[in-house]
mmCIF file of C-alpha atoms in Angstrom:
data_model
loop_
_atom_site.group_PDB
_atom_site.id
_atom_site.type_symbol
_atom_site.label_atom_id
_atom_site.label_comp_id
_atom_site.label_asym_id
_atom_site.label_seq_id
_atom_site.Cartn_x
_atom_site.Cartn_y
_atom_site.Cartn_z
ATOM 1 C CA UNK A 88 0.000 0.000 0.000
ATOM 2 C CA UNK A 89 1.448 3.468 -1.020
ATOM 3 C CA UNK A 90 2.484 5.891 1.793
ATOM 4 C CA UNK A 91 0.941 9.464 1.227
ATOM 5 C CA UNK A 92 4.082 11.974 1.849
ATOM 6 C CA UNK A 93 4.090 13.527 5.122
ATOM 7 C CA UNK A 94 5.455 17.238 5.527
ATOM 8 C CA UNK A 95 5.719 16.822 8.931
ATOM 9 C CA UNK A 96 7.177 13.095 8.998
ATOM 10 C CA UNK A 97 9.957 15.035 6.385
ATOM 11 C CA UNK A 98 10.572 17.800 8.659
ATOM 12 C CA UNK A 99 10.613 15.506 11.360
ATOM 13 C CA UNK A 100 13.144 13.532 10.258
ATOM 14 C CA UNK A 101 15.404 16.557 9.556
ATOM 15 C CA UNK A 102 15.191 18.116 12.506
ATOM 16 C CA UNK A 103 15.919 14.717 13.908
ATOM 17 C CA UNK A 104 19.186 14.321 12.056
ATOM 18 C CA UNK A 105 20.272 17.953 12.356
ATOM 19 C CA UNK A 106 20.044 17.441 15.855
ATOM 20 C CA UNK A 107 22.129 13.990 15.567
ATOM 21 C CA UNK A 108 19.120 12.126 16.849
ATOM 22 C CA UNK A 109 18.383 8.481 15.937
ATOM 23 C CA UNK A 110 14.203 7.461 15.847
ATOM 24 C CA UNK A 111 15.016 5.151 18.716
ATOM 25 C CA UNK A 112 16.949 7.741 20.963
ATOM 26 C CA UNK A 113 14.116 10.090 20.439
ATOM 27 C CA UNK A 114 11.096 7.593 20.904
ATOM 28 C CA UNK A 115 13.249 6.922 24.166
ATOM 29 C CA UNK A 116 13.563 10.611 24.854
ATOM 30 C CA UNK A 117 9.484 11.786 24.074
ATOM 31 C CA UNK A 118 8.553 8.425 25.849
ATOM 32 C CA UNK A 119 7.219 6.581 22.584
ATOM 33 C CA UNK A 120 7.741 3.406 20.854
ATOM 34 C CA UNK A 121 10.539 3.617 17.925
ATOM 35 C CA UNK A 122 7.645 2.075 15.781
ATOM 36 C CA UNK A 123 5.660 4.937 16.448
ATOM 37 C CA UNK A 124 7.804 7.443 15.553
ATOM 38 C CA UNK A 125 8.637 5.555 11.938
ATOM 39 C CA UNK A 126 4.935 5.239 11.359
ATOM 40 C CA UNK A 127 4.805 9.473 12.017
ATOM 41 C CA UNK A 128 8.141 9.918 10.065
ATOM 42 C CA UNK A 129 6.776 7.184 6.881
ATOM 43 C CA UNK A 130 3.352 8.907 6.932
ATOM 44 C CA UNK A 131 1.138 6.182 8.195
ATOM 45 C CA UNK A 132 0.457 7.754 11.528
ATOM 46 C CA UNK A 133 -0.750 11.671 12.292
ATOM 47 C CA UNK A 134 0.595 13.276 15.564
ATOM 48 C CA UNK A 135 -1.804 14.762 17.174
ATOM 49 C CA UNK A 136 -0.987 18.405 18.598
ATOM 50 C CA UNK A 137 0.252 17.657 22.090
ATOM 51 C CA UNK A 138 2.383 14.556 20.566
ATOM 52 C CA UNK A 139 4.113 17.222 18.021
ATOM 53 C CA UNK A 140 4.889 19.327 21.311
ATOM 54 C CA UNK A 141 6.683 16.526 23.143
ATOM 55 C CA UNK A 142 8.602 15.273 20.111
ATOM 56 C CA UNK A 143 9.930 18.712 20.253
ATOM 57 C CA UNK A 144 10.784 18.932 23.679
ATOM 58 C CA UNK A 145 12.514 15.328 23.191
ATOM 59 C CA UNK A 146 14.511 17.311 21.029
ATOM 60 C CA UNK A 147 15.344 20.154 22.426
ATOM 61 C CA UNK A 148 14.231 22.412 19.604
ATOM 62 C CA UNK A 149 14.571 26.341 20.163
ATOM 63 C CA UNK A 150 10.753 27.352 20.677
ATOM 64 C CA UNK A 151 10.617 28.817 16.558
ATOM 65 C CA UNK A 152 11.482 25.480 15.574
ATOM 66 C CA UNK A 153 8.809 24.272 17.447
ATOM 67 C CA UNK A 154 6.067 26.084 16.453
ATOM 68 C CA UNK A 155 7.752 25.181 12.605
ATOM 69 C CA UNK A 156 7.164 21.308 13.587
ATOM 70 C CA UNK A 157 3.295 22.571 14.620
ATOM 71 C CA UNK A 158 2.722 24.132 11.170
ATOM 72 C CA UNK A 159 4.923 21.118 9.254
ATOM 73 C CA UNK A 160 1.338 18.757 10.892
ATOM 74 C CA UNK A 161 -0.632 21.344 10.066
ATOM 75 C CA UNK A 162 -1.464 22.790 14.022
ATOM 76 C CA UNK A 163 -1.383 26.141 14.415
ATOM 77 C CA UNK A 164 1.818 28.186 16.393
ATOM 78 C CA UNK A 165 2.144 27.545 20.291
ATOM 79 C CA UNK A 166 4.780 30.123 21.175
ATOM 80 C CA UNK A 167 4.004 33.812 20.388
ATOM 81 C CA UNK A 168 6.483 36.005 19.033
ATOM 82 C CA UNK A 169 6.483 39.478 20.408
ATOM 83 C CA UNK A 170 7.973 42.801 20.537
ATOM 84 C CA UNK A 171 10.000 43.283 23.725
ATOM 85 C CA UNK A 172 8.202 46.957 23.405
ATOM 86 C CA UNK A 173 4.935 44.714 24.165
ATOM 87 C CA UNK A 174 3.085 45.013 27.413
ATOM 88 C CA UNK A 175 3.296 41.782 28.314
ATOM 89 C CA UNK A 176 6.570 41.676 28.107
ATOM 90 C CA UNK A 177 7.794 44.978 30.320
ATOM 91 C CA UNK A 178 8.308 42.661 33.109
ATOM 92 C CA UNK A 179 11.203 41.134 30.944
ATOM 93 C CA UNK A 180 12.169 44.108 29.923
ATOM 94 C CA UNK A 181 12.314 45.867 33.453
ATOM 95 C CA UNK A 182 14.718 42.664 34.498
ATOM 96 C CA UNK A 183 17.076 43.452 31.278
ATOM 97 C CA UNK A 184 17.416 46.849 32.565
ATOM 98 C CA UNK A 185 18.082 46.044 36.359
ATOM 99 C CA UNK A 186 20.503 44.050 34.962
ATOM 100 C CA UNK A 187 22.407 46.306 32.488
ATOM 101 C CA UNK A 188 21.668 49.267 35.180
ATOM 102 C CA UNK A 189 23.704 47.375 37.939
ATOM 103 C CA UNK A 190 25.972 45.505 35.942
ATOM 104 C CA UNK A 191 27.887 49.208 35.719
ATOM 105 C CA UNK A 192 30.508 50.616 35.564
ATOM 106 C CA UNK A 193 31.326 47.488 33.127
ATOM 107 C CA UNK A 194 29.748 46.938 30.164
ATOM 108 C CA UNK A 195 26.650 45.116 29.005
ATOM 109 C CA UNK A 196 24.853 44.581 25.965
ATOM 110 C CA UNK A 197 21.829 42.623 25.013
ATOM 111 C CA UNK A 198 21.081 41.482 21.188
ATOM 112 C CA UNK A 199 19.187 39.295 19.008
ATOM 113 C CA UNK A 200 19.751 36.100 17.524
ATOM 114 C CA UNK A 201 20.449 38.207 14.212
ATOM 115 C CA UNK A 202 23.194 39.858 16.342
ATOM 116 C CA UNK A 203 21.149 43.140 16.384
ATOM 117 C CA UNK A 204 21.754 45.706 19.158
ATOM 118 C CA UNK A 205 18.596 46.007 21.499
ATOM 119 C CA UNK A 206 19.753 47.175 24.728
ATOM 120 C CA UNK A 207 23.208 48.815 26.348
ATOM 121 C CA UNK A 208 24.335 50.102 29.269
ATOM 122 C CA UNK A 209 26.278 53.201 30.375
ATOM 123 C CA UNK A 210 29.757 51.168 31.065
ATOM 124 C CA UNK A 211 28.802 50.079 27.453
ATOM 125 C CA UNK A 212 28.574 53.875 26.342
ATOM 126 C CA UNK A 213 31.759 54.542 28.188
ATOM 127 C CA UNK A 214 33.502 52.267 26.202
ATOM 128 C CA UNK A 215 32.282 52.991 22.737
ATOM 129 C CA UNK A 216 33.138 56.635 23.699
ATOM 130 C CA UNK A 217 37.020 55.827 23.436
ATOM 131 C CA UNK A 218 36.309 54.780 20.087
ATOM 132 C CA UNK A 219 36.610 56.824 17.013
ATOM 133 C CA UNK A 220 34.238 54.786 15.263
ATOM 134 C CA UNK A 221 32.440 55.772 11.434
ATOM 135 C CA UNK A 222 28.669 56.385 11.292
ATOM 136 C CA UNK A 223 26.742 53.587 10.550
ATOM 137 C CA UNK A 224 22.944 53.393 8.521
ATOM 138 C CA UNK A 225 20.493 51.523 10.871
ATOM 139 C CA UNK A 226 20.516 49.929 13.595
ATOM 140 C CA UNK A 227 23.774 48.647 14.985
ATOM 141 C CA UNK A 228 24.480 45.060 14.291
ATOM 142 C CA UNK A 229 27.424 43.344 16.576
ATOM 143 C CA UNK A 230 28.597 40.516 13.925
ATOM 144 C CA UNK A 231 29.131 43.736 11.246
ATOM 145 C CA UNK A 232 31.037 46.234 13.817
ATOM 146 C CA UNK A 233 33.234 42.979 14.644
ATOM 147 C CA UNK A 234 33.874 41.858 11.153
ATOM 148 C CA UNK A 235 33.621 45.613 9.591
ATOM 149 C CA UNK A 236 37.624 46.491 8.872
ATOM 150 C CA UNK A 237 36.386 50.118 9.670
ATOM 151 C CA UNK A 238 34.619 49.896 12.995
ATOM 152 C CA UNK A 239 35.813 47.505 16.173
ATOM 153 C CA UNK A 240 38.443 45.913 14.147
ATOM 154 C CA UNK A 241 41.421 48.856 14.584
ATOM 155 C CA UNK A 242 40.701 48.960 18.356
ATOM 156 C CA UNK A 243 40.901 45.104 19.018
ATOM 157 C CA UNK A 244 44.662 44.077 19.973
ATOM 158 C CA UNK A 245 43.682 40.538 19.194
ATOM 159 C CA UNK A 246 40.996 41.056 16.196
ATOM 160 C CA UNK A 247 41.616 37.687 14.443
ATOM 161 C CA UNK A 248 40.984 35.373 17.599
ATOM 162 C CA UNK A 249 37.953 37.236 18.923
ATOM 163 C CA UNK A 250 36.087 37.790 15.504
ATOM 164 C CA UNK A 251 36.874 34.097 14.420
ATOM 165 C CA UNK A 252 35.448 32.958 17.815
ATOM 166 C CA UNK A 253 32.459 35.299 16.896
ATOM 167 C CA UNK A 254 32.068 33.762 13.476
ATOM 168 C CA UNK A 255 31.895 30.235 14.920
ATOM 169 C CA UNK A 256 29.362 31.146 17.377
ATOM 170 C CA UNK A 257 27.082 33.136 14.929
ATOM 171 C CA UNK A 258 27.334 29.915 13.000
ATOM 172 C CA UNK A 259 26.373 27.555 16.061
ATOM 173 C CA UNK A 260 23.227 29.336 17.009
ATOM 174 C CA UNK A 261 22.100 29.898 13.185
ATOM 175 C CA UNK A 262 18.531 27.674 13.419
ATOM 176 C CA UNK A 263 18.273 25.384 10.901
ATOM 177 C CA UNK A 264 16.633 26.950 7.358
ATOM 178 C CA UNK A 265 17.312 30.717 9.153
ATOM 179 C CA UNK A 266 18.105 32.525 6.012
ATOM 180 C CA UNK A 267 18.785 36.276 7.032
ATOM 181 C CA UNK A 268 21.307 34.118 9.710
ATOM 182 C CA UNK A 269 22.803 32.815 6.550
ATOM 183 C CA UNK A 270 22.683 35.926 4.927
ATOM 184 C CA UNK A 271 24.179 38.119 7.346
ATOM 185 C CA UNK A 272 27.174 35.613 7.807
ATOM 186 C CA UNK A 273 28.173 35.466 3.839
ATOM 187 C CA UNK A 274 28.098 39.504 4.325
ATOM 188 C CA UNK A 275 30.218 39.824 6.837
ATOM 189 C CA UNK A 276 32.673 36.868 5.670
ATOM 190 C CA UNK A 277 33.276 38.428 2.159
ATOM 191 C CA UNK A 278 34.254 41.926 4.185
ATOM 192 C CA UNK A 279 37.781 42.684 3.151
ATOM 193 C CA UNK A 280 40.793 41.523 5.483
ATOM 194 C CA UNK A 281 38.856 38.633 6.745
ATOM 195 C CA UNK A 282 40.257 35.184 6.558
ATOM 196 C CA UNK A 283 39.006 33.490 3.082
ATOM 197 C CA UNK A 284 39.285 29.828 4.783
ATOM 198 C CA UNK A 285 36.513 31.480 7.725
ATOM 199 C CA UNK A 286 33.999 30.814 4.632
ATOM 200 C CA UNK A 287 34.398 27.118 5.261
ATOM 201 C CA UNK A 288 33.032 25.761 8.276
ATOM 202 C CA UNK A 289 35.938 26.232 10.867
ATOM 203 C CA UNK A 290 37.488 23.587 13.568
ATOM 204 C CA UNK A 291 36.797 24.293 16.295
ATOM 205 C CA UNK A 292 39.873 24.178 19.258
ATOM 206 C CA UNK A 293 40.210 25.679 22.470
ATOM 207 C CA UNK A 294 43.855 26.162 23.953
ATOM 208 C CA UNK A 295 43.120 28.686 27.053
ATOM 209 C CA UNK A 296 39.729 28.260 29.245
ATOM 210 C CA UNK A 297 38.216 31.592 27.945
ATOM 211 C CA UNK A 298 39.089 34.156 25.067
ATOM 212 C CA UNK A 299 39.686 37.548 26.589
ATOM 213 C CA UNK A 300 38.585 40.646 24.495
ATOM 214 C CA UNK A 301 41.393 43.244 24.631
ATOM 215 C CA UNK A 302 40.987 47.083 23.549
ATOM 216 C CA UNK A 303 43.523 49.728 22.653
ATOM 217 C CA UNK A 304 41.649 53.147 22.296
ATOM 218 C CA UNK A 305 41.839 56.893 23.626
ATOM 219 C CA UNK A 306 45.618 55.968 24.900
ATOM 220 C CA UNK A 307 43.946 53.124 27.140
ATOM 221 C CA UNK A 308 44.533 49.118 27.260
ATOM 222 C CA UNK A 309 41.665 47.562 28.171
ATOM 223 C CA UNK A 310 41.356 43.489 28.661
ATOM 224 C CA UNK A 311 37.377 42.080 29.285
ATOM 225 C CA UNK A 312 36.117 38.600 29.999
ATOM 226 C CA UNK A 313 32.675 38.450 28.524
ATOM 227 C CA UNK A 314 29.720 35.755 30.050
ATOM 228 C CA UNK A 315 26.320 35.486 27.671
ATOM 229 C CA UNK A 316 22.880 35.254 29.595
ATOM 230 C CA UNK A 317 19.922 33.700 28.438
ATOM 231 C CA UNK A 318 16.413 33.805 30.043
ATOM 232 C CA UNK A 319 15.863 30.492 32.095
ATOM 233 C CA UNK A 320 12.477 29.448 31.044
ATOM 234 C CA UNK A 321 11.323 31.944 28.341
ATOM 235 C CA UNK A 322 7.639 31.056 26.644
ATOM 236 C CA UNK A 323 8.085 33.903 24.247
ATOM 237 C CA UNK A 324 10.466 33.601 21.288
ATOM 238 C CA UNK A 325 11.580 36.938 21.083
ATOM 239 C CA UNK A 326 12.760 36.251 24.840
ATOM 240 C CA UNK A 327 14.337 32.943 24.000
ATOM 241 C CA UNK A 328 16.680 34.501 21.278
ATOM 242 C CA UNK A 329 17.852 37.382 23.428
ATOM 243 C CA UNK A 330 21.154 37.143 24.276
ATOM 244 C CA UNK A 331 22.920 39.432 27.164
ATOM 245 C CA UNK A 332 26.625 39.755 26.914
ATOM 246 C CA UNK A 333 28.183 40.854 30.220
ATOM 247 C CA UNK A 334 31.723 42.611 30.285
ATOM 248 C CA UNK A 335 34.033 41.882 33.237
ATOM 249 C CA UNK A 336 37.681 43.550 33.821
ATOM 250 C CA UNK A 337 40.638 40.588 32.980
ATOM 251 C CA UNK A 338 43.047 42.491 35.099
ATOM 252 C CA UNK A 339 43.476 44.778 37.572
ATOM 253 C CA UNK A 340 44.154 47.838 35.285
ATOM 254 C CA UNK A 341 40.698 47.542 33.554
ATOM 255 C CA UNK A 342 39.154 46.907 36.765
ATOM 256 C CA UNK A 343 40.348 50.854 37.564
ATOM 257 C CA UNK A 344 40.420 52.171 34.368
ATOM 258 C CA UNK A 345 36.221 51.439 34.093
ATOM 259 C CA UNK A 346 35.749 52.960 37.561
ATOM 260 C CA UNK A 347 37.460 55.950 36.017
ATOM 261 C CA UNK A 348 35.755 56.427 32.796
ATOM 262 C CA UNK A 349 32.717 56.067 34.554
ATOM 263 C CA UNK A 350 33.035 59.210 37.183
ATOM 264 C CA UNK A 351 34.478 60.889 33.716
ATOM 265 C CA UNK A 352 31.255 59.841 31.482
#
């Protein structure tokens, strides 16, 4: 008997081998038989609504891939996607800016998964302050001021470790299918004066236990330690792909030199 094709079996199945998943680790995982999920994957069996939801938590799937798996059965989204300007979201908001507001005098940021600037803080101002950066059109965009030869590059004593540590974490967190992610990256790769084998997907090797970010700008040497922050257990997309990078002085110079610029700013 022929098998009608299955968009969601399909999709499914890819999102099962993108996340190096076999059908019996995740029938194990979502509490299922392994024949189960072959009959969903072949065709022969519809998920119903709260099944597609636990196959998705079985695989850990960021909460836009999940509500991609609910349209791929033909269900309807679970997870809304908001502004963060939304009402229902200013309690998220207010804890984003108790934390950038007592996070000074270091700096913090917070982006989006498309590496757009949302949020910064005063020790963040500070900083950028040193710089003698060009004017840019739009909003700012972290992954272009890193990669840009004309903006963060000059001021970064150790450019080529930090950007290609930024390149292979853009291309970690790019969702599967997440074409402006895609985008974005072959932009900034093809800027001039960045490595032509970074276009390749890089190995990835780790010789010290973190990669400090060091600054040389307005006759100042400045070494950070950066953490990133998610929120814990976020129901909202737009909360789910914030990020919120935290600065913190590597030595005991930028410790003081951060007090200082902030009584200055």
């Amino acid at each position: 008997m022929a098998v009608a094709h299955s968009p969601f079996g399909g999709a499914l199945k890819e999102a099962r081998g993108l996340h190096g998943m076999s059908q019996l680790t995740l029938a194990l995982e979502a509490g299922v038989s392994a024949r189960h999920v072959s009959f969903i994957e072949s065709g022969r069996s519809k998920p119903s609504r709260p099944m597609v939801l636990r196959l998705a938590e079985a695989l850990d799937l960021p909460l836009r891939e999940s509500n991609m798996l609910l349209n791929a059965a033909g269900y309807s989204a679970h997870y809304r996607e908001r502004g963060l300007e939304d009402a229902d979201l200013a309690p998220a908001r207010r804890v984003l800016e108790i934390m950038l507001e007592r996070h000074g005098p270091y700096p913090a940021l917070v982006f989006n998964r498309h590496w757009d600037l949302i949020m910064a803080n005063m020790g963040a101002a500070a900083l950028t302050s040193l710089l003698d950066l060009p004017p840019i059109d739009g909003p700012a965009n972290l992954l272009r001021l890193m990669l840009d030869p004309n903006q963060l590059k000059p001021f970064i004593e150790n450019w080529e470790a930090v950007a290609r540590d930024v390149v292979l974490r853009a291309r970690r967190e790019a969702e599967p299918g997440d074409e402006i992610a895609m985008r974005l990256l072959d932009e900034v790769l093809a800027y001039p004066g960045v490595p032509e084998d970074w276009r390749a997907p890089l190995p990835e090797h780790a010789t010290e236990p973190f990669l400090a970010i060091t600054f040389n700008a307005g006759g100042r040497r400045l070494s950070w330690i950066t953490t990133v922050t998610t929120f814990g257990t976020p129901q909202d997309i737009t909360l789910q792909e914030l990020r919120i990078e935290s600065f913190y002085p590597a030595d005991k110079a930028t410790e003081k030199a951060a007090a200082e610029m902030a009584e200055n700013f």
